[in-house]
Tab-separated table of C-alpha atoms and ligand atoms in Angstrom:
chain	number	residue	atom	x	y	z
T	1	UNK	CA	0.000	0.000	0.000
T	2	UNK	CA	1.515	3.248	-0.695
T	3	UNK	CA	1.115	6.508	1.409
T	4	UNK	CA	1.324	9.485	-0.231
T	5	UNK	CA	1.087	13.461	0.447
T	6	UNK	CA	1.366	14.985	-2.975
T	7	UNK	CA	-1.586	15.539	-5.210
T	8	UNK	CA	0.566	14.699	-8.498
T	9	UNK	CA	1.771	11.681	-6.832
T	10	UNK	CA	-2.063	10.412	-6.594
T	11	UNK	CA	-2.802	11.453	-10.195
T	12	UNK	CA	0.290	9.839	-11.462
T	13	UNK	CA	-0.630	6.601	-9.240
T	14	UNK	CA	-4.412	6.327	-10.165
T	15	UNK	CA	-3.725	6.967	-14.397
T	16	UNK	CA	-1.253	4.114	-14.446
T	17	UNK	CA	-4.152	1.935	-13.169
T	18	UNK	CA	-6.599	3.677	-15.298
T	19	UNK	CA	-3.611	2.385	-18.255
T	20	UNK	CA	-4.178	-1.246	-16.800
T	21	UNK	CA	-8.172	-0.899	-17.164
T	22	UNK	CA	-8.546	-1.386	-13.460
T	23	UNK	CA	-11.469	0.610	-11.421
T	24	UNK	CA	-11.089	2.942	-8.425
T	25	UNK	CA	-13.312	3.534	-5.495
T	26	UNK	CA	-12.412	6.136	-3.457
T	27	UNK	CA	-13.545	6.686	0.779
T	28	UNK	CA	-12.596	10.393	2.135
T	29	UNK	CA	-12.223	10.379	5.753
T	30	UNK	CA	-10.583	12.768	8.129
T	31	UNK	CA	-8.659	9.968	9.865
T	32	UNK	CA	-9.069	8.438	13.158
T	33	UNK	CA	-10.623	5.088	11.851
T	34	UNK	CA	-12.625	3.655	13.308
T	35	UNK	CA	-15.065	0.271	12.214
T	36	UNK	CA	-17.122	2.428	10.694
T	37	UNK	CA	-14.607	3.512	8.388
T	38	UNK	CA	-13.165	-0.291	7.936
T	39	UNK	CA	-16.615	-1.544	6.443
T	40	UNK	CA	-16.287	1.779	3.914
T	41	UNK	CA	-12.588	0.807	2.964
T	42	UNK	CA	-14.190	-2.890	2.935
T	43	UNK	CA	-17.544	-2.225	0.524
T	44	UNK	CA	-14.912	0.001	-1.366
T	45	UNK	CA	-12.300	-2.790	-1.749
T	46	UNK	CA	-14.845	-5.606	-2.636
T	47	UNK	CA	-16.416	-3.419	-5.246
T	48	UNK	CA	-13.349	-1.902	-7.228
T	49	UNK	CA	-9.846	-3.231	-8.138
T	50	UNK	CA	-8.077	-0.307	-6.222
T	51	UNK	CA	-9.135	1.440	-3.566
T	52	UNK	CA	-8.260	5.128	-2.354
T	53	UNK	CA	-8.463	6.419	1.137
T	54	UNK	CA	-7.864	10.215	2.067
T	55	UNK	CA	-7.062	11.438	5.440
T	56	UNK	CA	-6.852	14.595	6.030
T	57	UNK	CA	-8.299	16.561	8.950
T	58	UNK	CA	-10.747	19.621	6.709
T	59	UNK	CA	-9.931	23.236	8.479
T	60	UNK	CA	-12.453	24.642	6.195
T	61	UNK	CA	-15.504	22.226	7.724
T	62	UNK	CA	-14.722	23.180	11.326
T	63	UNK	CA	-16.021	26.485	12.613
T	64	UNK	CA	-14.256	28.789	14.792
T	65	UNK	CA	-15.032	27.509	17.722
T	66	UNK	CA	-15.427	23.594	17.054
T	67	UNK	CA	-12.712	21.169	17.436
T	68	UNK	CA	-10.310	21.450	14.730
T	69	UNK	CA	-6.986	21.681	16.709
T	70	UNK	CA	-8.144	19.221	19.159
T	71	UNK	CA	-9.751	16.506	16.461
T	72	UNK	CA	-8.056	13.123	17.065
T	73	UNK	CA	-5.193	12.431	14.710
T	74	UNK	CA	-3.231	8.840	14.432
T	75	UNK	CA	-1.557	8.115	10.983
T	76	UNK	CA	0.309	5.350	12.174
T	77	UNK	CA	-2.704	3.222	13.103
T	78	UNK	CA	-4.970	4.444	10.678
T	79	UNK	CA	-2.497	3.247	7.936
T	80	UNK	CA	-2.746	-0.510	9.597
T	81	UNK	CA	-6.525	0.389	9.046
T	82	UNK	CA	-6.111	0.809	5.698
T	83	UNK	CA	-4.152	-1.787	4.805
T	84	UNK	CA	-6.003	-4.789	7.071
T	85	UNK	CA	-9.289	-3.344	5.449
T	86	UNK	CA	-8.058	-4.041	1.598
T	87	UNK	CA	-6.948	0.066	0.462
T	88	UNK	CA	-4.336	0.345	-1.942
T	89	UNK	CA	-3.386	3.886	-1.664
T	90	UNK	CA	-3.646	6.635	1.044
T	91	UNK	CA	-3.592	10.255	0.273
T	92	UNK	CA	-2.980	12.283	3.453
T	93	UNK	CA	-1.934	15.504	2.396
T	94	UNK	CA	-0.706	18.823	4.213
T	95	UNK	CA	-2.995	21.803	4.365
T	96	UNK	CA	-1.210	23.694	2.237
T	97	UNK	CA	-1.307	21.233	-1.112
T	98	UNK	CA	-5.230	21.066	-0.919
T	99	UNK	CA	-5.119	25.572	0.138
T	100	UNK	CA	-2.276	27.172	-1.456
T	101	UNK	CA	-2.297	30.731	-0.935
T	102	UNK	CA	-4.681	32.433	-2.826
T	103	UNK	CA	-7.714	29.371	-2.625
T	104	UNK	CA	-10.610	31.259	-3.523
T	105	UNK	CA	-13.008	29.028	-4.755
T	106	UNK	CA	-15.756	27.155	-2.678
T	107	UNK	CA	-18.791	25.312	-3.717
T	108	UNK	CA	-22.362	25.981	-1.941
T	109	UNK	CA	-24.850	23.498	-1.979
T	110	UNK	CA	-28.219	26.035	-1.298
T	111	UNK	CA	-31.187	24.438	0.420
T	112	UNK	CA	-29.797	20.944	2.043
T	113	UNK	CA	-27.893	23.172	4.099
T	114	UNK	CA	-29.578	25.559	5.899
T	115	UNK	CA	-31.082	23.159	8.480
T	116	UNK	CA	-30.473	20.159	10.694
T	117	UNK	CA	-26.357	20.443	11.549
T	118	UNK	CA	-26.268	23.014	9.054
T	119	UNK	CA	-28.422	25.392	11.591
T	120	UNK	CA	-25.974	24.863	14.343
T	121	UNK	CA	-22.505	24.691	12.250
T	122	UNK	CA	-22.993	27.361	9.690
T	123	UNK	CA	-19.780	27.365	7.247
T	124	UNK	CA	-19.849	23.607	7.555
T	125	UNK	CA	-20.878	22.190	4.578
T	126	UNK	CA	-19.464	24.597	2.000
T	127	UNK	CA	-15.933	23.599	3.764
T	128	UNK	CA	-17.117	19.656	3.044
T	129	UNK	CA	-18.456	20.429	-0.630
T	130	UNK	CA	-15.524	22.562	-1.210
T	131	UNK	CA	-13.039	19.450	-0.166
T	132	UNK	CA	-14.812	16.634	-1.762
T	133	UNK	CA	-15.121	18.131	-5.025
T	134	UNK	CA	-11.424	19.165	-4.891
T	135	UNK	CA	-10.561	15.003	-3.836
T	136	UNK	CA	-13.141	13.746	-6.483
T	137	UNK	CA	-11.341	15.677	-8.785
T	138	UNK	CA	-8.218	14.324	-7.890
T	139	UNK	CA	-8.858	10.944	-7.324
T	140	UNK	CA	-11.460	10.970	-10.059
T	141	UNK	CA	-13.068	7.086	-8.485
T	142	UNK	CA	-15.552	5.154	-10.313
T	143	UNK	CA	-17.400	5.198	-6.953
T	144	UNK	CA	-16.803	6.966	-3.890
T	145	UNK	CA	-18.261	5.696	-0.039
T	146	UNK	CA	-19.426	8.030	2.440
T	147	UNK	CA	-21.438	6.751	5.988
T	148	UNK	CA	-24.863	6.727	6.121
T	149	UNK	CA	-24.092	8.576	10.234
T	150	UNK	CA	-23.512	11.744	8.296
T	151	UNK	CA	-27.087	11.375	6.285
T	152	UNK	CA	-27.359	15.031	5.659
T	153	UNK	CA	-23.756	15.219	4.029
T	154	UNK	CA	-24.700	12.194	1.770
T	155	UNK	CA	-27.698	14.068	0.269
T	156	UNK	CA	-26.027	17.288	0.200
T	157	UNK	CA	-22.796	15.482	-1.534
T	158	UNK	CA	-25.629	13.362	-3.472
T	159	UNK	CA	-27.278	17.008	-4.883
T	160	UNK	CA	-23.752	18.578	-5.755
T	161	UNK	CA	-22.613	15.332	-7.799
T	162	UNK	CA	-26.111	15.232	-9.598
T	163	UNK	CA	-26.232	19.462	-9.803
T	164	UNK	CA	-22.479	19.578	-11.207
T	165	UNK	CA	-22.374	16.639	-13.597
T	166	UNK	CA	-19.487	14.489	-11.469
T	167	UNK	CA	-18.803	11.298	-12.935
T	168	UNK	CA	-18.905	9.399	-9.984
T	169	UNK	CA	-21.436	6.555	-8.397
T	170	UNK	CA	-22.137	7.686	-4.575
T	171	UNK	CA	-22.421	4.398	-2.348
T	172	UNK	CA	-23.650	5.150	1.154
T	173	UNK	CA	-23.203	2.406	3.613
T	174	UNK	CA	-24.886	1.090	6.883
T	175	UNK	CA	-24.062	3.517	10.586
T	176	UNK	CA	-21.249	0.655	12.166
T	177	UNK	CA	-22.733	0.507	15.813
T	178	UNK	CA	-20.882	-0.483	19.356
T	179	UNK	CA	-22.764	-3.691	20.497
T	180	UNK	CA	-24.445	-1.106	22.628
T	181	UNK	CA	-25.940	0.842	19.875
T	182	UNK	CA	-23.765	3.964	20.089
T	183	UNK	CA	-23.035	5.071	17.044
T	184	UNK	CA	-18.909	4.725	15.715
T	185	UNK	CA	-17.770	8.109	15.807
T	186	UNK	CA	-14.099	9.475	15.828
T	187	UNK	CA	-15.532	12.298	18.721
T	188	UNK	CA	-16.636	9.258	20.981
T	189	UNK	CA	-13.473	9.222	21.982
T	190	UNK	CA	-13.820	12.855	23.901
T	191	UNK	CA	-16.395	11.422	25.909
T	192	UNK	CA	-15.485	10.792	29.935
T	193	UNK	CA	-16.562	7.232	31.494
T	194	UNK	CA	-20.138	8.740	32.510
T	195	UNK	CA	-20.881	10.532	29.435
T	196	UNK	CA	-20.133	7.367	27.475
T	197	UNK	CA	-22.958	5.956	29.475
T	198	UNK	CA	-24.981	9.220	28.518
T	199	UNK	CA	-24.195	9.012	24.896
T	200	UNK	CA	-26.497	5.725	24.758
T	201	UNK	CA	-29.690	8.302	24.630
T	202	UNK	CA	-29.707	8.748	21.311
T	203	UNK	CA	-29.590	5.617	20.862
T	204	UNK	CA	-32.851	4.918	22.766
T	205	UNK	CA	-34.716	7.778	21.386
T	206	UNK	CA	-34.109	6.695	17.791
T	207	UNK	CA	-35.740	2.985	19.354
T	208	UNK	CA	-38.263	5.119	20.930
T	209	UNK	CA	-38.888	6.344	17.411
T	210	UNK	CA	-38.844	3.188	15.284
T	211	UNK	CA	-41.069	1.179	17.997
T	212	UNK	CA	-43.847	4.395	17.741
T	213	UNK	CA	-43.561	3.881	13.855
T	214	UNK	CA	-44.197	0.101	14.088
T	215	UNK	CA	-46.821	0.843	16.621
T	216	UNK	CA	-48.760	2.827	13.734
T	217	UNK	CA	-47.917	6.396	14.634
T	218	UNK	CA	-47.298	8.311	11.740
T	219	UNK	CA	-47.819	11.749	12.918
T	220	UNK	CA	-44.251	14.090	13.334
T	221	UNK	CA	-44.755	15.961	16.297
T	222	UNK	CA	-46.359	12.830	18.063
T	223	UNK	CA	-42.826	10.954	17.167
T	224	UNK	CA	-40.579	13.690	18.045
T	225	UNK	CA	-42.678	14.573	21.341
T	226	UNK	CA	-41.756	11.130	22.554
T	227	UNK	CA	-37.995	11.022	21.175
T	228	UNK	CA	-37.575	14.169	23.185
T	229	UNK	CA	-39.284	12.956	26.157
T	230	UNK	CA	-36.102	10.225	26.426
T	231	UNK	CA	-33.566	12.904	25.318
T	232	UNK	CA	-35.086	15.062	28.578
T	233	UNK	CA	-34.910	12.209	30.999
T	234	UNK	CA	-30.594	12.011	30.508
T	235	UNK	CA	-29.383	14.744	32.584
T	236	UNK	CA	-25.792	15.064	30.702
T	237	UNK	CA	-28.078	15.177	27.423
T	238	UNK	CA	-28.717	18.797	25.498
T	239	UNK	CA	-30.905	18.353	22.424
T	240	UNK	CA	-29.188	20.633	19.481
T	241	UNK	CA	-31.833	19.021	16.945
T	242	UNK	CA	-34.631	16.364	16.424
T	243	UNK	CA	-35.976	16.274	12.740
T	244	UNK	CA	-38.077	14.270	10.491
T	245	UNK	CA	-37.285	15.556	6.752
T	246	UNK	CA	-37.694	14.097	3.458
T	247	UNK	CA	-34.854	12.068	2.991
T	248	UNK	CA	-34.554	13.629	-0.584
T	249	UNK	CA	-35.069	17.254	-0.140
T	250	UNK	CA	-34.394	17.553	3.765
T	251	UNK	CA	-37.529	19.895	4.239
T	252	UNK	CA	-39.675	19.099	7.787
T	253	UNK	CA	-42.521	16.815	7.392
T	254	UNK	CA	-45.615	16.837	9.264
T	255	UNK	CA	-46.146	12.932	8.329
T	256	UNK	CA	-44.216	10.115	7.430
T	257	UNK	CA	-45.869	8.391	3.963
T	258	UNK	CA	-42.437	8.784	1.994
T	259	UNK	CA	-38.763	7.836	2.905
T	260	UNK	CA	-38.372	9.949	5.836
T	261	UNK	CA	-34.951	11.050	7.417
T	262	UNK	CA	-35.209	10.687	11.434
T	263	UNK	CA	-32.084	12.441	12.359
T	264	UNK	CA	-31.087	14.337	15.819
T	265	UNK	CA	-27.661	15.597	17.359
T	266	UNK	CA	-27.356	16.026	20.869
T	267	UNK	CA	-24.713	17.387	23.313
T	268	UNK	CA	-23.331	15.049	25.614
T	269	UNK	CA	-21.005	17.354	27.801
T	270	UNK	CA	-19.246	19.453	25.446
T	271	UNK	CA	-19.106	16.574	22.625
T	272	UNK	CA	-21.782	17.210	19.786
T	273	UNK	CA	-22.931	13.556	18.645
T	274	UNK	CA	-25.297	13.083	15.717
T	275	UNK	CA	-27.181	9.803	15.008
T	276	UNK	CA	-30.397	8.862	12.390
T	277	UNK	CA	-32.416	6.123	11.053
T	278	UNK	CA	-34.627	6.200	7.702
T	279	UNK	CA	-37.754	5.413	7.837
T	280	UNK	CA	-38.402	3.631	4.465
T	281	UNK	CA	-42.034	5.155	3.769
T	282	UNK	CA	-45.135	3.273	2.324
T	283	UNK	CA	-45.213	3.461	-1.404
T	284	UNK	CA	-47.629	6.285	-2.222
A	301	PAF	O1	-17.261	12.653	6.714
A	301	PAF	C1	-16.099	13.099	6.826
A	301	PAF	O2	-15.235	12.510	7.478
A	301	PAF	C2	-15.746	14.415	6.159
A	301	PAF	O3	-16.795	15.318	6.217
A	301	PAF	C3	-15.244	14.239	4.707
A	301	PAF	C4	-16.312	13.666	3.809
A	301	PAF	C5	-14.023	13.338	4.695
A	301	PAF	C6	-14.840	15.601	4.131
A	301	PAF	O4	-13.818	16.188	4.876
C-alpha cells in the first residue's frame, strides 16, 4: 500500500491503473478510523480493483469555535486500518497542497444546508463540498463511499454530484454501531466514562422512534414529542436538533408516507454527537 502526500503523486498513481483498465473507489475520511470507516474501505475494496483512502483533517468544515486543533489524529494506526481493510493507496496531504495561498473558490450546496447540523454549524458544509469536489477531482473514483451517520452530508454530496455533472457513483453504507448501539464516531473518543454511558440516549430515542412507527404512529410531532421525552430524561443530554425531513429534499414533514430522514444531534457534555435512522415510507 503506498502513502502518499502529494496531489501529483495520486494522479500519477491512479492513471497508471486507469492504463491497466482497473477501477477505483475512493472513501474520504478525516482519519481516526474507526469500524465504521473499515466496512467503507471494505464495501470500497470488494467493489473496485483499487481502492483510495484520504485522510486529512478539513480546516475549512470546522467552525471557529469547534474542534479542529483538538480533532483526534493517528496516521500510524490508521495506515494498519487501511491496509487490514483491503486500500491500496492513502492520500494524506498537508494543508497547504489542498489551500495554497490564494484558494478562492468554494462550492455551496443552497437548500440541504440551511437546516439540521447546518443550523448549528454554519460554514460547515461549503468547507465539506468545497473538499470533496477538490478530492473527487483528484482521485477521479468510479465510486466513492461516504457513511450513512452523516445522512445530511450524503444528500447534500448526493445534490452537488447530480447538480455539477461528477462522474462518480455515490455508495452510502450502513451507521457501524458499538454492540451497545452507540453510534462509531471518531468524537466518541472525547467522551469521559459517565458521558459514554450518557451518549447511549440517542440511541434509545431513535428505538423510541422506530417502535412508535411500528406501533402505527405516523404523525411528526407525536414521534418527536416522545424522542424528546427520552432525550429530557438524561441529565448530561442537550438536544441541538430532532428532525423528520424528506430524505430527498431535507424539508420538515408533518407525516411520514415517503422515505423519511429521522435524524437528531445532541450534546453530551461538550461533545456534539449526531445519530439517524430512515424510515423507508409506504409506497404512495
Ligand atoms: O465525513 C467526513 O469525514 C468528512 O466530512 C469528509 C467527507 C471526509 C470531508 O472532509
Amino acid at each position: 500500500m503506498q502513502a502518499l502526500t502529494q496531489i501529483e503523486q495520486v494522479r500519477a498513481a491512479v492513471k497508471e491503473w486507469r492504463q491497466q483498465g482497473l477501477t477505483v473507489g475512493f472513501v474520504p475520511t478525516m482519519g481516526y478510523l474507526h469500524q465504521g470507516h473499515q466496512s467503507l474501505i471494505e464495501t470500497a475494496a470488494k467493489g473496485n480493483d483499487k481502492v483510495v483512502v484520504s485522510i486529512f483533517v478539513n480546516p475549512m468544515q470546522f467552525g471557529p469555535n469547534e474542534d479542529f486543533a483538538q480533532y483526534p489524529r493517528d496516521l500510524q494506526r490508521d495506515t494498519q486500518v487501511c491496509e487490514q481493510a483491503g486500500a491500496s493507496l492513502i492520500f494524506h496531504p498537508e494543508p497547504h497542497e489542498l489551500y495554497p495561498d490564494g484558494f478562492c473558490t468554494h462550492v455551496d450546496v443552497a437548500g440541504l444546508t440551511e437546516g439540521l447540523c447546518g443550523k448549528t454549524r454554519p460554514g460547515h458544509f461549503r468547507g465539506v463540498c468545497t473538499v470533496v469536489t477538490k478530492l473527487l477531482n483528484i482521485v477521479q473514483p468510479d465510486r466513492a463511499y461516504f457513511g450513512q451517520k452523516d445522512a445530511q452530508q450524503f444528500a447534500v454530496v448526493r445534490r452537488m454530484v447530480r447538480d455539477l455533472n461528477m462522474p462518480v457513483e455515490l455508495i452510502a453504507c450502513p451507521i457501524i454501531r458499538e454492540p451497545d448501539g452507540l453510534a462509531k464516531s471518531s468524537r466518541n473518543t472525547y467522551l469521559s466514562t459517565q458521558e459514554r454511558q450518557a451518549a447511549l440516549v440517542l440511541y434509545r430515542a431513535l428505538c423510541e422512534g422506530r417502535s412508535q412507527l411500528q406501533n402505527g404512529v405516523r404523525d411528526a410531532n407525536q414521534l418527536r414529542a416522545a424522542m424528546e421525552q427520552v432525550i429530557g430524561a438524561e441529565p448530561l443530554a442537550k438536544l441541538d436538533y430532532l428532525e423528520l425531513v424528506d430524505l430527498q429534499t431535507l424539508q420538515p414533514v408533518t407525516q411520514l408516507c415517503g422515505d423519511t430522514l429521522v435524524a437528531l444531534a445532541v450534546y453530551i457534555g461538550k461533545t456534539r454527537l449526531i445519530d439517524n435512522f430512515i424510515y423507508q415510507g409506504e409506497q404512495q
